[in-house]
Structure formats: C-alpha cells, structure tokens
Amino acid sequence: MMDTSKLCPLQLASLRWLKQSRTLEEIARIEDRTVVDIERCLQDALVLLGADSIEAAKAANDARDEDLDGPVGYVSAAQRKREFAADMGIQAHSLRMAAEGAVAAYAKVLGETWKPFDRPVEQPGHSLGRKAAEAQISAFD
C-alpha cells in the first residue's frame, strides 16, 4: 500500500475517478479543470507515489473507497452516514423538547411537579409459593 497522504485533494479525486473508469475528459469536466491540468496532476501523483503506472496509483487509493460517490442518483456511504447522524440528532432533540413540554403541562394542570413512578420493592425473601399460601389464608379472615 502506497502512502497517499502526500497527495493533494485533486490528485486523490482524479485517482478515484480513474478507478471508476472515467476518461480524462470526464474528470476534467467534473473537476472543472482542463484535460492538460488533469494529465499534469496525475503525472505528479505518479511521481509522489513512486508508482510505475496509473493502475498502481489507482490501487494505492483503495483506502478512500468510503468517500466514493455512489451510483448515479445516490449519495456516497459517508454522506448517508452524515445524514443519518443528523436525523438522529434532530429526533433526539425533538423527543427531549416533547418530554420537557409534557412535564411543564403536568405541573400546570395538576399544580405539582412530576415525579417518575417508583415501583414498590418486593421483599426478596418471599417466594411465590409463600405468597400464594398467604393469599389463601387471608381469604378466611
């Protein structure tokens, strides 16, 4: 694996596009550059990577697959993860605001502050059989 940390963003993007079988003309149009600029960029990338060929340079860029664009009409995996995280953040904030509103409404309607339900603790020494026997005996009282 070659060290791609030396490459500029345009070089990394150009290698990704090449890996997706894009032509130099397509890459130039996508990156808003000339074909000559892309050729020079790729030549510099080959030198920086010490690669013998474009295929070797494309293989060196394997670690960045998560940022690749998805098929036409779909976003990349990284973009989907960012959008999911944003949606979950909005949902969490909305739930908290709803809960705070419910507590405030409870206080306004009933005139006392809301307290969470405390379940009475059962005595751990009593078994189910013993409880049943006590219930049966209490029926005669």
CSV table of C-alpha atoms in Angstrom, one decimal:
chain,number,residue,atom,x,y,z
A,1,MET,CA,0.0,0.0,0.0
A,2,MET,CA,1.4,3.4,-1.0
A,3,ASP,CA,1.3,6.4,1.2
A,4,THR,CA,-1.4,8.7,-0.3
A,5,SER,CA,-1.1,11.4,2.4
A,6,LYS,CA,1.3,13.3,0.2
A,7,LEU,CA,-1.3,13.8,-2.5
A,8,CYS,CA,-3.5,16.9,-2.9
A,9,PRO,CA,-7.3,16.6,-3.0
A,10,LEU,CA,-7.4,17.0,-6.8
A,11,GLN,CA,-4.9,14.2,-7.2
A,12,LEU,CA,-6.9,11.9,-4.8
A,13,ALA,CA,-10.1,12.8,-6.6
A,14,SER,CA,-8.6,12.2,-10.0
A,15,LEU,CA,-7.4,8.7,-9.0
A,16,ARG,CA,-10.8,7.9,-7.6
A,17,TRP,CA,-12.4,8.9,-10.9
A,18,LEU,CA,-9.9,6.9,-12.9
A,19,LYS,CA,-10.6,3.9,-10.7
A,20,GLN,CA,-14.3,4.3,-11.7
A,21,SER,CA,-13.2,4.1,-15.3
A,22,ARG,CA,-13.8,7.7,-16.1
A,23,THR,CA,-11.9,9.3,-19.0
A,24,LEU,CA,-9.6,12.3,-18.6
A,25,GLU,CA,-12.2,14.4,-20.4
A,26,GLU,CA,-14.9,13.4,-17.9
A,27,ILE,CA,-12.6,14.0,-15.0
A,28,ALA,CA,-11.7,17.5,-16.3
A,29,ARG,CA,-15.4,18.3,-16.7
A,30,ILE,CA,-16.3,17.0,-13.2
A,31,GLU,CA,-13.4,18.8,-11.5
A,32,ASP,CA,-13.8,22.0,-13.6
A,33,ARG,CA,-10.3,21.8,-15.0
A,34,THR,CA,-8.7,21.3,-18.4
A,35,VAL,CA,-7.5,17.9,-19.6
A,36,VAL,CA,-3.9,19.2,-19.5
A,37,ASP,CA,-4.4,20.1,-15.8
A,38,ILE,CA,-5.6,16.6,-15.0
A,39,GLU,CA,-2.8,15.0,-17.0
A,40,ARG,CA,-0.2,17.0,-15.1
A,41,CYS,CA,-2.0,16.3,-11.8
A,42,LEU,CA,-1.9,12.5,-12.5
A,43,GLN,CA,1.8,12.7,-13.6
A,44,ASP,CA,2.7,14.4,-10.3
A,45,ALA,CA,0.7,11.9,-8.4
A,46,LEU,CA,2.6,9.0,-10.0
A,47,VAL,CA,5.9,10.7,-9.1
A,48,LEU,CA,4.8,11.3,-5.5
A,49,LEU,CA,3.6,7.7,-5.1
A,50,GLY,CA,6.6,6.3,-6.8
A,51,ALA,CA,4.2,4.3,-9.0
A,52,ASP,CA,5.1,2.7,-12.3
A,53,SER,CA,1.7,3.1,-13.9
A,54,ILE,CA,-1.8,4.5,-13.4
A,55,GLU,CA,-3.0,1.1,-12.3
A,56,ALA,CA,-0.5,1.0,-9.4
A,57,ALA,CA,-1.6,4.5,-8.4
A,58,LYS,CA,-5.3,3.6,-8.6
A,59,ALA,CA,-4.6,0.6,-6.4
A,60,ALA,CA,-2.9,2.9,-3.8
A,61,ASN,CA,-6.1,4.8,-3.4
A,62,ASP,CA,-8.2,1.8,-2.2
A,63,ALA,CA,-8.4,3.1,1.4
A,64,ARG,CA,-10.6,6.0,0.4
A,65,ASP,CA,-13.5,4.0,-1.0
A,66,GLU,CA,-15.9,5.2,1.6
A,67,ASP,CA,-15.9,8.7,0.1
A,68,LEU,CA,-16.6,7.4,-3.4
A,69,ASP,CA,-19.7,8.7,-5.0
A,70,GLY,CA,-22.5,6.2,-5.2
A,71,PRO,CA,-24.3,5.2,-8.4
A,72,VAL,CA,-26.0,8.0,-10.3
A,73,GLY,CA,-28.7,9.4,-8.2
A,74,TYR,CA,-27.3,8.1,-4.9
A,75,VAL,CA,-25.0,9.7,-2.4
A,76,SER,CA,-21.8,8.2,-1.0
A,77,ALA,CA,-21.7,5.9,2.1
A,78,ALA,CA,-20.0,8.7,4.1
A,79,GLN,CA,-22.8,11.2,3.1
A,80,ARG,CA,-25.5,8.7,4.1
A,81,LYS,CA,-23.8,8.3,7.5
A,82,ARG,CA,-23.7,12.0,8.0
A,83,GLU,CA,-27.4,12.4,7.1
A,84,PHE,CA,-28.4,9.6,9.4
A,85,ALA,CA,-26.4,11.1,12.3
A,86,ALA,CA,-28.1,14.5,11.6
A,87,ASP,CA,-31.6,12.9,11.5
A,88,MET,CA,-30.9,11.1,14.8
A,89,GLY,CA,-29.7,14.3,16.4
A,90,ILE,CA,-32.9,16.1,15.3
A,91,GLN,CA,-35.1,13.2,16.6
A,92,ALA,CA,-33.3,13.2,20.0
A,93,HIS,CA,-33.7,16.9,20.4
A,94,SER,CA,-37.4,16.7,19.4
A,95,LEU,CA,-38.1,13.9,21.9
A,96,ARG,CA,-36.4,15.9,24.7
A,97,MET,CA,-38.4,19.0,23.9
A,98,ALA,CA,-41.6,17.0,23.9
A,99,ALA,CA,-40.8,15.4,27.3
A,100,GLU,CA,-40.0,18.8,28.8
A,101,GLY,CA,-43.3,20.2,27.5
A,102,ALA,CA,-45.2,17.2,29.0
A,103,VAL,CA,-43.6,17.8,32.4
A,104,ALA,CA,-44.4,21.5,32.2
A,105,ALA,CA,-48.0,20.8,31.2
A,106,TYR,CA,-48.3,18.2,34.1
A,107,ALA,CA,-47.1,20.9,36.6
A,108,LYS,CA,-49.6,23.5,35.2
A,109,VAL,CA,-52.6,21.2,35.1
A,110,LEU,CA,-52.1,19.3,38.4
A,111,GLY,CA,-50.2,22.0,40.3
A,112,GLU,CA,-47.5,19.7,41.5
A,113,THR,CA,-44.2,18.7,39.9
A,114,TRP,CA,-43.9,15.4,38.0
A,115,LYS,CA,-42.2,12.6,39.7
A,116,PRO,CA,-41.2,9.3,38.0
A,117,PHE,CA,-43.1,6.2,39.1
A,118,ASP,CA,-41.3,4.3,41.9
A,119,ARG,CA,-42.3,0.7,41.8
A,120,PRO,CA,-42.6,-0.8,45.4
A,121,VAL,CA,-39.7,-3.1,46.1
A,122,GLU,CA,-40.9,-6.6,46.8
A,123,GLN,CA,-39.4,-8.4,49.8
A,124,PRO,CA,-36.8,-10.7,48.3
A,125,GLY,CA,-37.3,-13.5,50.9
A,126,HIS,CA,-40.8,-14.3,49.9
A,127,SER,CA,-41.2,-17.0,47.3
A,128,LEU,CA,-44.2,-17.3,45.0
A,129,GLY,CA,-45.5,-20.4,46.9
A,130,ARG,CA,-45.3,-18.5,50.2
A,131,LYS,CA,-47.2,-15.5,48.7
A,132,ALA,CA,-49.9,-17.9,47.4
A,133,ALA,CA,-50.3,-19.6,50.8
A,134,GLU,CA,-50.7,-16.2,52.5
A,135,ALA,CA,-53.3,-15.2,49.9
A,136,GLN,CA,-55.3,-18.4,50.6
A,137,ILE,CA,-55.1,-18.0,54.4
A,138,SER,CA,-56.2,-14.4,54.2
A,139,ALA,CA,-59.3,-15.5,52.3
A,140,PHE,CA,-60.6,-16.9,55.6
A,141,ASP,CA,-60.2,-13.6,57.5
